[in-house]
């Protein structure tokens, strides 16, 4: 029978962040994925802890909702934003950037549909906020698409690499 040596945590090599490829574009893709995941984690935190603040910028009276409605808003926005952030962080940069393009592009497309179907808000304060959000959704989508078209390296991990194997998250 083969002799097996028991390994301990002290035997493991240190965890280090590694970008596969040396190009500035690969580094930017990695940075972009990490930054956007932080944005989604920030949105999740705000929507869990103080959704009235975020929703009031669009004229939505969070306090006027019933308890079930408030719970639904928190659950949906928090759960969705955390899921998007984790999906970006736990995938290779190509998939992370594709996720960003899909999510932000979907947000922007739904907003355009809403403007066509419902018109724009007549309150200039709300309209300015909505247009600002639309601008950043469109800009984020454009940056993600440009990164996809630049030939993203699908082996660049957004997570960390441990002993030659990618550890997600």
PDB file of C-alpha atoms in Angstrom:
ATOM      1  CA  UNK A   1       0.000   0.000   0.000  1.00  0.00           C
ATOM      2  CA  UNK A   2       1.182   3.507  -0.819  1.00  0.00           C
ATOM      3  CA  UNK A   3       2.326   5.707   2.025  1.00  0.00           C
ATOM      4  CA  UNK A   4       0.321   8.960   2.280  1.00  0.00           C
ATOM      5  CA  UNK A   5       1.660  12.022   4.054  1.00  0.00           C
ATOM      6  CA  UNK A   6      -0.920  14.178   5.747  1.00  0.00           C
ATOM      7  CA  UNK A   7      -0.724  17.786   4.559  1.00  0.00           C
ATOM      8  CA  UNK A   8      -1.621  20.763   6.696  1.00  0.00           C
ATOM      9  CA  UNK A   9      -2.495  24.373   5.937  1.00  0.00           C
ATOM     10  CA  UNK A  10       1.115  25.310   6.722  1.00  0.00           C
ATOM     11  CA  UNK A  11       2.222  23.209   3.717  1.00  0.00           C
ATOM     12  CA  UNK A  12       0.070  25.206   1.275  1.00  0.00           C
ATOM     13  CA  UNK A  13       1.645  27.968  -0.819  1.00  0.00           C
ATOM     14  CA  UNK A  14       0.502  31.533  -0.064  1.00  0.00           C
ATOM     15  CA  UNK A  15      -2.534  32.910  -1.898  1.00  0.00           C
ATOM     16  CA  UNK A  16      -1.646  35.552  -4.452  1.00  0.00           C
ATOM     17  CA  UNK A  17      -3.645  37.467  -7.014  1.00  0.00           C
ATOM     18  CA  UNK A  18      -2.451  36.748 -10.525  1.00  0.00           C
ATOM     19  CA  UNK A  19      -3.400  38.266 -13.851  1.00  0.00           C
ATOM     20  CA  UNK A  20      -2.743  35.874 -16.703  1.00  0.00           C
ATOM     21  CA  UNK A  21      -1.151  37.881 -19.491  1.00  0.00           C
ATOM     22  CA  UNK A  22       0.874  41.020 -19.088  1.00  0.00           C
ATOM     23  CA  UNK A  23      -0.991  43.456 -21.260  1.00  0.00           C
ATOM     24  CA  UNK A  24      -2.436  46.637 -19.859  1.00  0.00           C
ATOM     25  CA  UNK A  25      -5.774  45.599 -21.377  1.00  0.00           C
ATOM     26  CA  UNK A  26      -5.815  42.361 -19.353  1.00  0.00           C
ATOM     27  CA  UNK A  27      -5.083  44.362 -16.201  1.00  0.00           C
ATOM     28  CA  UNK A  28      -7.827  46.858 -17.061  1.00  0.00           C
ATOM     29  CA  UNK A  29     -10.343  44.037 -17.650  1.00  0.00           C
ATOM     30  CA  UNK A  30      -9.514  42.610 -14.244  1.00  0.00           C
ATOM     31  CA  UNK A  31      -9.794  46.050 -12.591  1.00  0.00           C
ATOM     32  CA  UNK A  32     -13.106  46.725 -14.377  1.00  0.00           C
ATOM     33  CA  UNK A  33     -14.612  43.444 -13.182  1.00  0.00           C
ATOM     34  CA  UNK A  34     -13.547  44.068  -9.601  1.00  0.00           C
ATOM     35  CA  UNK A  35     -14.781  47.677  -9.611  1.00  0.00           C
ATOM     36  CA  UNK A  36     -18.173  46.764 -11.063  1.00  0.00           C
ATOM     37  CA  UNK A  37     -18.588  43.945  -8.560  1.00  0.00           C
ATOM     38  CA  UNK A  38     -18.004  46.523  -5.800  1.00  0.00           C
ATOM     39  CA  UNK A  39     -20.654  48.766  -7.373  1.00  0.00           C
ATOM     40  CA  UNK A  40     -23.154  45.900  -7.279  1.00  0.00           C
ATOM     41  CA  UNK A  41     -22.231  45.075  -3.662  1.00  0.00           C
ATOM     42  CA  UNK A  42     -22.770  48.767  -2.828  1.00  0.00           C
ATOM     43  CA  UNK A  43     -26.186  48.741  -4.478  1.00  0.00           C
ATOM     44  CA  UNK A  44     -27.047  45.575  -2.551  1.00  0.00           C
ATOM     45  CA  UNK A  45     -26.046  47.216   0.738  1.00  0.00           C
ATOM     46  CA  UNK A  46     -28.031  50.388   0.072  1.00  0.00           C
ATOM     47  CA  UNK A  47     -31.102  48.457  -1.020  1.00  0.00           C
ATOM     48  CA  UNK A  48     -30.972  46.283   2.093  1.00  0.00           C
ATOM     49  CA  UNK A  49     -30.206  48.965   4.666  1.00  0.00           C
ATOM     50  CA  UNK A  50     -31.714  52.171   3.237  1.00  0.00           C
ATOM     51  CA  UNK A  51     -33.835  51.475   0.151  1.00  0.00           C
ATOM     52  CA  UNK A  52     -35.944  54.606   0.772  1.00  0.00           C
ATOM     53  CA  UNK A  53     -32.916  56.777  -0.023  1.00  0.00           C
ATOM     54  CA  UNK A  54     -32.247  55.106  -3.353  1.00  0.00           C
ATOM     55  CA  UNK A  55     -35.875  54.841  -4.423  1.00  0.00           C
ATOM     56  CA  UNK A  56     -36.774  58.421  -3.445  1.00  0.00           C
ATOM     57  CA  UNK A  57     -34.408  59.649  -6.178  1.00  0.00           C
ATOM     58  CA  UNK A  58     -36.896  58.229  -8.687  1.00  0.00           C
ATOM     59  CA  UNK A  59     -39.996  59.478  -6.878  1.00  0.00           C
ATOM     60  CA  UNK A  60     -40.856  56.110  -5.316  1.00  0.00           C
ATOM     61  CA  UNK A  61     -42.355  56.310  -1.815  1.00  0.00           C
ATOM     62  CA  UNK A  62     -40.784  53.297  -0.112  1.00  0.00           C
ATOM     63  CA  UNK A  63     -42.343  54.133   3.276  1.00  0.00           C
ATOM     64  CA  UNK A  64     -45.774  54.194   1.611  1.00  0.00           C
ATOM     65  CA  UNK A  65     -45.464  50.556   0.594  1.00  0.00           C
ATOM     66  CA  UNK A  66     -46.897  47.783   2.703  1.00  0.00           C
ATOM     67  CA  UNK A  67     -44.585  45.567   4.732  1.00  0.00           C
ATOM     68  CA  UNK A  68     -44.727  42.843   2.063  1.00  0.00           C
ATOM     69  CA  UNK A  69     -43.865  45.355  -0.669  1.00  0.00           C
ATOM     70  CA  UNK A  70     -40.889  46.700   1.292  1.00  0.00           C
ATOM     71  CA  UNK A  71     -39.657  43.149   1.955  1.00  0.00           C
ATOM     72  CA  UNK A  72     -40.034  42.301  -1.744  1.00  0.00           C
ATOM     73  CA  UNK A  73     -38.025  45.360  -2.841  1.00  0.00           C
ATOM     74  CA  UNK A  74     -35.236  44.565  -0.364  1.00  0.00           C
ATOM     75  CA  UNK A  75     -35.179  40.873  -1.281  1.00  0.00           C
ATOM     76  CA  UNK A  76     -35.203  41.409  -5.039  1.00  0.00           C
ATOM     77  CA  UNK A  77     -32.650  44.219  -5.240  1.00  0.00           C
ATOM     78  CA  UNK A  78     -30.328  42.842  -2.554  1.00  0.00           C
ATOM     79  CA  UNK A  79     -30.427  39.277  -3.870  1.00  0.00           C
ATOM     80  CA  UNK A  80     -30.006  40.301  -7.502  1.00  0.00           C
ATOM     81  CA  UNK A  81     -27.160  42.751  -6.869  1.00  0.00           C
ATOM     82  CA  UNK A  82     -25.251  40.302  -4.650  1.00  0.00           C
ATOM     83  CA  UNK A  83     -25.707  37.555  -7.249  1.00  0.00           C
ATOM     84  CA  UNK A  84     -24.370  39.789 -10.026  1.00  0.00           C
ATOM     85  CA  UNK A  85     -21.371  40.865  -7.919  1.00  0.00           C
ATOM     86  CA  UNK A  86     -20.527  37.278  -6.995  1.00  0.00           C
ATOM     87  CA  UNK A  87     -21.003  36.102 -10.587  1.00  0.00           C
ATOM     88  CA  UNK A  88     -18.524  38.716 -11.788  1.00  0.00           C
ATOM     89  CA  UNK A  89     -15.950  37.880  -9.105  1.00  0.00           C
ATOM     90  CA  UNK A  90     -16.222  34.121  -9.431  1.00  0.00           C
ATOM     91  CA  UNK A  91     -15.670  33.916 -13.164  1.00  0.00           C
ATOM     92  CA  UNK A  92     -12.875  34.463 -15.626  1.00  0.00           C
ATOM     93  CA  UNK A  93     -12.561  38.013 -16.932  1.00  0.00           C
ATOM     94  CA  UNK A  94     -14.230  37.214 -20.263  1.00  0.00           C
ATOM     95  CA  UNK A  95     -17.334  35.904 -18.503  1.00  0.00           C
ATOM     96  CA  UNK A  96     -17.184  38.732 -15.947  1.00  0.00           C
ATOM     97  CA  UNK A  97     -17.079  41.406 -18.651  1.00  0.00           C
ATOM     98  CA  UNK A  98     -19.810  39.600 -20.609  1.00  0.00           C
ATOM     99  CA  UNK A  99     -21.958  39.565 -17.445  1.00  0.00           C
ATOM    100  CA  UNK A 100     -21.410  43.294 -16.971  1.00  0.00           C
ATOM    101  CA  UNK A 101     -22.325  44.030 -20.609  1.00  0.00           C
ATOM    102  CA  UNK A 102     -25.456  41.893 -20.352  1.00  0.00           C
ATOM    103  CA  UNK A 103     -26.688  43.316 -17.045  1.00  0.00           C
ATOM    104  CA  UNK A 104     -25.982  46.986 -17.764  1.00  0.00           C
ATOM    105  CA  UNK A 105     -27.136  46.641 -21.382  1.00  0.00           C
ATOM    106  CA  UNK A 106     -30.335  45.004 -20.151  1.00  0.00           C
ATOM    107  CA  UNK A 107     -30.907  47.820 -17.653  1.00  0.00           C
ATOM    108  CA  UNK A 108     -30.356  50.464 -20.351  1.00  0.00           C
ATOM    109  CA  UNK A 109     -32.606  48.668 -22.865  1.00  0.00           C
ATOM    110  CA  UNK A 110     -35.412  48.339 -20.308  1.00  0.00           C
ATOM    111  CA  UNK A 111     -35.036  52.027 -19.461  1.00  0.00           C
ATOM    112  CA  UNK A 112     -35.357  52.966 -23.169  1.00  0.00           C
ATOM    113  CA  UNK A 113     -38.464  50.784 -23.416  1.00  0.00           C
ATOM    114  CA  UNK A 114     -39.872  52.534 -20.346  1.00  0.00           C
ATOM    115  CA  UNK A 115     -39.217  55.972 -21.862  1.00  0.00           C
ATOM    116  CA  UNK A 116     -40.987  54.921 -25.065  1.00  0.00           C
ATOM    117  CA  UNK A 117     -43.907  53.244 -23.271  1.00  0.00           C
ATOM    118  CA  UNK A 118     -44.320  55.733 -20.400  1.00  0.00           C
ATOM    119  CA  UNK A 119     -42.544  58.903 -21.485  1.00  0.00           C
ATOM    120  CA  UNK A 120     -39.959  60.748 -19.432  1.00  0.00           C
ATOM    121  CA  UNK A 121     -40.565  61.997 -15.908  1.00  0.00           C
ATOM    122  CA  UNK A 122     -42.014  65.505 -15.816  1.00  0.00           C
ATOM    123  CA  UNK A 123     -40.210  66.349 -12.574  1.00  0.00           C
ATOM    124  CA  UNK A 124     -36.808  67.769 -13.608  1.00  0.00           C
ATOM    125  CA  UNK A 125     -35.092  66.440 -10.446  1.00  0.00           C
ATOM    126  CA  UNK A 126     -36.226  62.864 -11.090  1.00  0.00           C
ATOM    127  CA  UNK A 127     -35.600  63.183 -14.822  1.00  0.00           C
ATOM    128  CA  UNK A 128     -32.008  64.344 -14.233  1.00  0.00           C
ATOM    129  CA  UNK A 129     -31.341  61.384 -11.926  1.00  0.00           C
ATOM    130  CA  UNK A 130     -32.887  58.897 -14.336  1.00  0.00           C
ATOM    131  CA  UNK A 131     -30.908  60.275 -17.265  1.00  0.00           C
ATOM    132  CA  UNK A 132     -27.718  60.160 -15.179  1.00  0.00           C
ATOM    133  CA  UNK A 133     -28.296  56.505 -14.324  1.00  0.00           C
ATOM    134  CA  UNK A 134     -29.047  55.771 -17.989  1.00  0.00           C
ATOM    135  CA  UNK A 135     -25.809  57.509 -18.997  1.00  0.00           C
ATOM    136  CA  UNK A 136     -23.719  55.354 -16.637  1.00  0.00           C
ATOM    137  CA  UNK A 137     -25.526  52.162 -17.669  1.00  0.00           C
ATOM    138  CA  UNK A 138     -24.816  52.982 -21.318  1.00  0.00           C
ATOM    139  CA  UNK A 139     -21.203  53.972 -20.620  1.00  0.00           C
ATOM    140  CA  UNK A 140     -20.635  50.792 -18.582  1.00  0.00           C
ATOM    141  CA  UNK A 141     -22.107  48.705 -21.374  1.00  0.00           C
ATOM    142  CA  UNK A 142     -19.941  50.433 -23.991  1.00  0.00           C
ATOM    143  CA  UNK A 143     -16.767  49.887 -21.948  1.00  0.00           C
ATOM    144  CA  UNK A 144     -17.660  46.201 -21.417  1.00  0.00           C
ATOM    145  CA  UNK A 145     -18.366  45.710 -25.124  1.00  0.00           C
ATOM    146  CA  UNK A 146     -15.084  47.402 -26.056  1.00  0.00           C
ATOM    147  CA  UNK A 147     -13.267  45.072 -23.659  1.00  0.00           C
ATOM    148  CA  UNK A 148     -14.989  42.066 -25.210  1.00  0.00           C
ATOM    149  CA  UNK A 149     -14.054  43.204 -28.708  1.00  0.00           C
ATOM    150  CA  UNK A 150     -10.435  43.759 -27.640  1.00  0.00           C
ATOM    151  CA  UNK A 151      -9.909  40.005 -27.333  1.00  0.00           C
ATOM    152  CA  UNK A 152     -10.365  39.252 -23.647  1.00  0.00           C
ATOM    153  CA  UNK A 153      -8.169  36.466 -22.307  1.00  0.00           C
ATOM    154  CA  UNK A 154     -10.636  33.883 -20.951  1.00  0.00           C
ATOM    155  CA  UNK A 155      -7.977  32.440 -18.654  1.00  0.00           C
ATOM    156  CA  UNK A 156      -7.549  35.672 -16.665  1.00  0.00           C
ATOM    157  CA  UNK A 157      -9.233  34.991 -13.364  1.00  0.00           C
ATOM    158  CA  UNK A 158     -11.109  37.647 -11.416  1.00  0.00           C
ATOM    159  CA  UNK A 159     -10.598  35.514  -8.291  1.00  0.00           C
ATOM    160  CA  UNK A 160      -7.287  34.353  -6.904  1.00  0.00           C
ATOM    161  CA  UNK A 161      -5.005  31.553  -7.977  1.00  0.00           C
ATOM    162  CA  UNK A 162      -3.856  29.013  -5.412  1.00  0.00           C
ATOM    163  CA  UNK A 163      -1.135  26.488  -6.247  1.00  0.00           C
ATOM    164  CA  UNK A 164      -1.867  26.624  -9.962  1.00  0.00           C
ATOM    165  CA  UNK A 165      -5.625  26.212  -9.573  1.00  0.00           C
ATOM    166  CA  UNK A 166      -8.082  29.049  -9.645  1.00  0.00           C
ATOM    167  CA  UNK A 167      -9.957  29.647  -6.424  1.00  0.00           C
ATOM    168  CA  UNK A 168     -13.151  31.539  -7.134  1.00  0.00           C
ATOM    169  CA  UNK A 169     -14.237  34.381  -4.875  1.00  0.00           C
TER     170      UNK A 169
END
